[in-house]
Tab-separated table of C-alpha atoms in Angstrom:
chain	number	residue	atom	x	y	z
A	23	MET	CA	-35.742	-18.865	-2.551
A	24	ALA	CA	-32.160	-17.594	-2.448
A	25	ARG	CA	-30.963	-16.341	0.887
A	26	THR	CA	-29.766	-12.728	0.992
A	27	LYS	CA	-26.256	-12.045	2.154
A	28	GLU	CA	-26.126	-10.786	5.709
A	29	PHE	CA	-22.732	-9.137	5.563
A	30	ASP	CA	-21.142	-6.010	4.172
A	31	LYS	CA	-18.880	-6.989	1.271
A	32	GLU	CA	-16.459	-4.123	1.951
A	33	GLN	CA	-16.104	-5.076	5.623
A	34	VAL	CA	-15.397	-8.715	4.915
A	35	LEU	CA	-12.927	-7.708	2.204
A	36	ASP	CA	-11.151	-5.496	4.752
A	37	ALA	CA	-10.960	-8.499	7.095
A	38	ALA	CA	-9.419	-10.547	4.286
A	39	ILE	CA	-6.890	-7.769	3.663
A	40	ASP	CA	-5.811	-7.976	7.300
A	41	VAL	CA	-5.202	-11.721	7.013
A	42	PHE	CA	-3.347	-11.474	3.700
A	43	ARG	CA	-1.239	-8.591	5.045
A	44	GLU	CA	0.042	-10.733	7.861
A	45	HIS	CA	0.334	-14.123	6.181
A	46	GLY	CA	0.602	-13.571	2.429
A	47	PHE	CA	-1.285	-15.599	-0.126
A	48	ASP	CA	0.459	-18.922	0.442
A	49	GLY	CA	0.429	-18.556	4.221
A	50	THR	CA	-3.311	-17.883	4.352
A	51	SER	CA	-5.749	-20.775	4.475
A	52	THR	CA	-9.406	-20.611	3.552
A	53	ASP	CA	-10.222	-21.461	7.172
A	54	MET	CA	-8.242	-18.425	8.345
A	55	LEU	CA	-10.186	-16.255	5.920
A	56	VAL	CA	-13.672	-17.470	6.848
A	57	ARG	CA	-12.866	-17.038	10.552
A	58	ALA	CA	-11.559	-13.512	10.069
A	59	MET	CA	-14.287	-12.512	7.625
A	60	LYS	CA	-16.986	-14.098	9.810
A	61	ILE	CA	-18.715	-15.635	6.823
A	62	GLY	CA	-19.248	-19.193	5.700
A	63	ARG	CA	-16.997	-20.925	3.222
A	64	GLN	CA	-19.801	-21.056	0.645
A	65	SER	CA	-20.453	-17.318	1.054
A	66	LEU	CA	-16.778	-16.664	0.410
A	67	TYR	CA	-16.907	-18.680	-2.821
A	68	ASP	CA	-20.287	-17.285	-3.907
A	69	THR	CA	-19.227	-13.676	-3.303
A	70	PHE	CA	-15.553	-13.645	-4.231
A	71	GLY	CA	-14.964	-16.757	-6.307
A	72	ASP	CA	-11.901	-18.524	-5.010
A	73	LYS	CA	-9.012	-17.582	-2.724
A	74	TRP	CA	-6.967	-16.192	-5.642
A	75	LYS	CA	-9.761	-13.904	-6.825
A	76	LEU	CA	-10.298	-12.737	-3.248
A	77	TYR	CA	-6.570	-12.057	-2.950
A	78	CYS	CA	-6.540	-9.999	-6.157
A	79	LEU	CA	-9.540	-7.986	-4.951
A	80	ALA	CA	-7.814	-7.462	-1.597
A	81	VAL	CA	-4.583	-6.272	-3.240
A	82	GLU	CA	-6.530	-3.957	-5.540
A	83	ARG	CA	-8.552	-2.437	-2.705
A	84	TYR	CA	-5.504	-2.088	-0.482
A	85	SER	CA	-3.434	-0.519	-3.290
A	86	THR	CA	-6.177	1.980	-4.074
A	87	GLU	CA	-6.630	2.962	-0.426
A	88	GLU	CA	-2.909	3.212	0.258
A	89	THR	CA	-2.329	5.254	-2.902
A	90	ASN	CA	-5.171	7.577	-1.938
A	91	ALA	CA	-3.704	8.005	1.556
A	92	HIS	CA	-0.334	8.956	0.035
A	93	LEU	CA	-2.052	11.390	-2.329
A	94	VAL	CA	-3.825	13.052	0.600
A	95	MET	CA	-0.439	13.622	2.243
A	96	LEU	CA	1.046	14.954	-0.993
A	97	ARG	CA	-1.757	17.525	-1.200
A	98	LYS	CA	-1.878	18.284	2.508
A	99	GLU	CA	0.480	21.236	2.720
A	100	PRO	CA	0.775	24.335	0.530
A	101	ARG	CA	4.559	23.936	0.257
A	102	ALA	CA	5.431	20.861	-1.777
A	103	VAL	CA	8.429	19.966	0.382
A	104	ASP	CA	6.199	19.894	3.485
A	105	SER	CA	3.752	17.574	1.727
A	106	ILE	CA	6.552	15.209	0.730
A	107	ARG	CA	7.722	15.233	4.335
A	108	ALA	CA	4.148	14.510	5.524
A	109	MET	CA	3.950	11.512	3.205
A	110	ILE	CA	7.229	10.051	4.490
A	111	GLU	CA	6.220	10.732	8.102
A	112	ARG	CA	2.947	8.864	7.497
A	113	VAL	CA	4.910	5.881	6.184
A	114	VAL	CA	7.118	5.895	9.276
A	115	LYS	CA	4.090	6.220	11.562
A	116	THR	CA	2.257	3.272	9.957
A	117	ALA	CA	5.305	1.130	9.141
A	118	GLU	CA	4.581	-1.482	11.808
A	119	GLN	CA	1.415	-2.465	9.942
A	120	ALA	CA	2.215	-4.992	7.254
A	121	CYS	CA	1.926	-3.544	3.756
A	122	LEU	CA	-0.040	-5.846	1.483
A	123	GLY	CA	1.383	-4.143	-1.595
A	124	ILE	CA	5.029	-4.689	-0.688
A	125	ASN	CA	4.339	-8.150	0.697
A	126	SER	CA	2.545	-9.113	-2.499
A	127	ILE	CA	5.409	-7.855	-4.657
A	128	CYS	CA	7.876	-9.795	-2.495
A	129	GLU	CA	5.750	-12.945	-2.754
A	130	PHE	CA	4.957	-12.813	-6.480
A	131	GLY	CA	7.228	-10.235	-8.119
A	132	GLN	CA	6.106	-9.830	-11.725
A	133	SER	CA	5.009	-13.471	-12.122
A	134	ARG	CA	1.256	-12.787	-12.031
A	135	PRO	CA	0.010	-10.376	-14.736
A	136	GLU	CA	-3.199	-9.537	-12.851
A	137	LEU	CA	-1.173	-8.379	-9.846
A	138	THR	CA	1.390	-6.580	-11.989
A	139	TYR	CA	-1.438	-4.574	-13.547
A	140	ILE	CA	-2.693	-3.582	-10.066
A	141	TYR	CA	0.812	-2.562	-8.929
A	142	GLN	CA	1.497	-0.580	-12.089
A	143	THR	CA	-1.838	1.244	-11.976
A	144	ALA	CA	-1.266	2.391	-8.398
A	145	ASP	CA	2.375	3.178	-9.103
A	146	ARG	CA	1.569	5.412	-12.093
A	147	ARG	CA	-0.926	7.498	-10.099
A	148	LEU	CA	1.371	7.936	-7.148
A	149	MET	CA	4.562	8.531	-9.114
A	150	ARG	CA	2.920	11.194	-11.275
A	151	ALA	CA	1.731	13.111	-8.201
A	152	THR	CA	5.058	12.676	-6.399
A	153	ARG	CA	7.077	13.881	-9.382
A	154	GLN	CA	4.808	16.913	-9.670
A	155	ARG	CA	5.316	17.846	-6.008
A	156	LEU	CA	9.065	17.252	-6.307
A	157	GLU	CA	9.183	19.567	-9.315
A	158	GLU	CA	7.280	22.199	-7.334
A	159	ALA	CA	9.751	21.826	-4.455
A	160	GLN	CA	12.648	22.164	-6.912
A	161	ALA	CA	11.123	25.295	-8.467
A	162	ALA	CA	10.720	26.786	-4.981
A	163	GLY	CA	14.379	26.030	-4.226
A	164	ASP	CA	13.452	23.730	-1.332
A	165	ILE	CA	15.173	20.620	-2.711
A	166	SER	CA	18.029	19.821	-5.052
A	167	ARG	CA	17.742	20.510	-8.748
A	168	THR	CA	20.654	18.230	-9.598
A	169	LEU	CA	18.498	15.092	-9.901
A	170	SER	CA	15.417	14.540	-12.006
A	171	SER	CA	12.058	14.384	-10.258
A	172	GLY	CA	11.682	10.839	-11.593
A	173	ALA	CA	14.963	9.687	-10.032
A	174	MET	CA	14.052	11.297	-6.706
A	175	ALA	CA	10.565	9.751	-6.762
A	176	ASP	CA	12.088	6.330	-7.488
A	177	PHE	CA	14.474	6.798	-4.561
A	178	LEU	CA	11.707	7.910	-2.199
A	179	PHE	CA	9.562	4.881	-3.010
A	180	ALA	CA	12.493	2.516	-2.667
A	181	SER	CA	12.989	4.155	0.734
A	182	VAL	CA	9.305	3.651	1.583
A	183	ALA	CA	9.668	-0.062	0.817
A	184	GLY	CA	12.850	-0.198	2.876
A	185	ILE	CA	11.214	1.517	5.844
A	186	ARG	CA	8.291	-0.899	5.787
A	187	ILE	CA	10.517	-3.942	5.433
A	188	ALA	CA	12.751	-2.661	8.244
A	189	ALA	CA	9.681	-2.314	10.468
A	190	ARG	CA	8.633	-5.904	9.704
A	191	SER	CA	12.105	-7.087	10.650
A	192	GLY	CA	11.880	-5.380	14.037
A	193	ALA	CA	13.415	-1.939	13.559
A	194	SER	CA	12.671	0.408	16.428
A	195	ARG	CA	10.574	3.561	16.098
A	196	LYS	CA	13.813	5.559	16.435
A	197	GLN	CA	15.410	3.629	13.565
A	198	LEU	CA	12.340	4.095	11.356
A	199	LYS	CA	12.289	7.839	12.000
A	200	SER	CA	15.984	7.988	11.159
A	201	LEU	CA	15.379	6.157	7.862
A	202	GLY	CA	12.610	8.633	7.018
A	203	ARG	CA	14.815	11.625	7.819
A	204	LEU	CA	17.647	10.202	5.709
A	205	ALA	CA	15.305	9.644	2.753
A	206	LEU	CA	14.239	13.281	2.920
A	207	ARG	CA	17.792	14.529	3.407
A	208	ALA	CA	18.898	12.659	0.271
A	209	ILE	CA	16.696	14.878	-1.903
A	210	GLU	CA	17.612	18.202	-0.279
């Protein structure tokens, strides 16, 4: 008789995300994963396939959760400009935690179609919502109308990546806050 799994798939996937966030795909061994996930090697393979499939699932879950967290911030405040500010402040606040999305892009770029699809899916959702809020802020006169909402959204997300990379390279909390303020000032 087959033995039933004695672990929560979502919890062990979250543990894998934590390992991949810190070490990347190439820097993560199967032994590191089974220790962090607190499951046996065979359970890892039976449940997730191989390390690559687990990595793709981890990136997809992380991207979905991170996108949803950004969307919550973008909808948080009645005034669009305040919601944009809340999203950037959240990035600054959490910047010391490694970002699996950015790390994955840095590690693989566009070389893996399955990852590119995950990145593009998350990016489309988030960019659409960000452009909408930027357009609302422009209509309210709270930010510049000289740039397109698409250009400003591109700039903000390049800034988000920069803030997170700066944090990984040891930037202080003060420096991260300054980067966030400058990103917001650039669209005023």
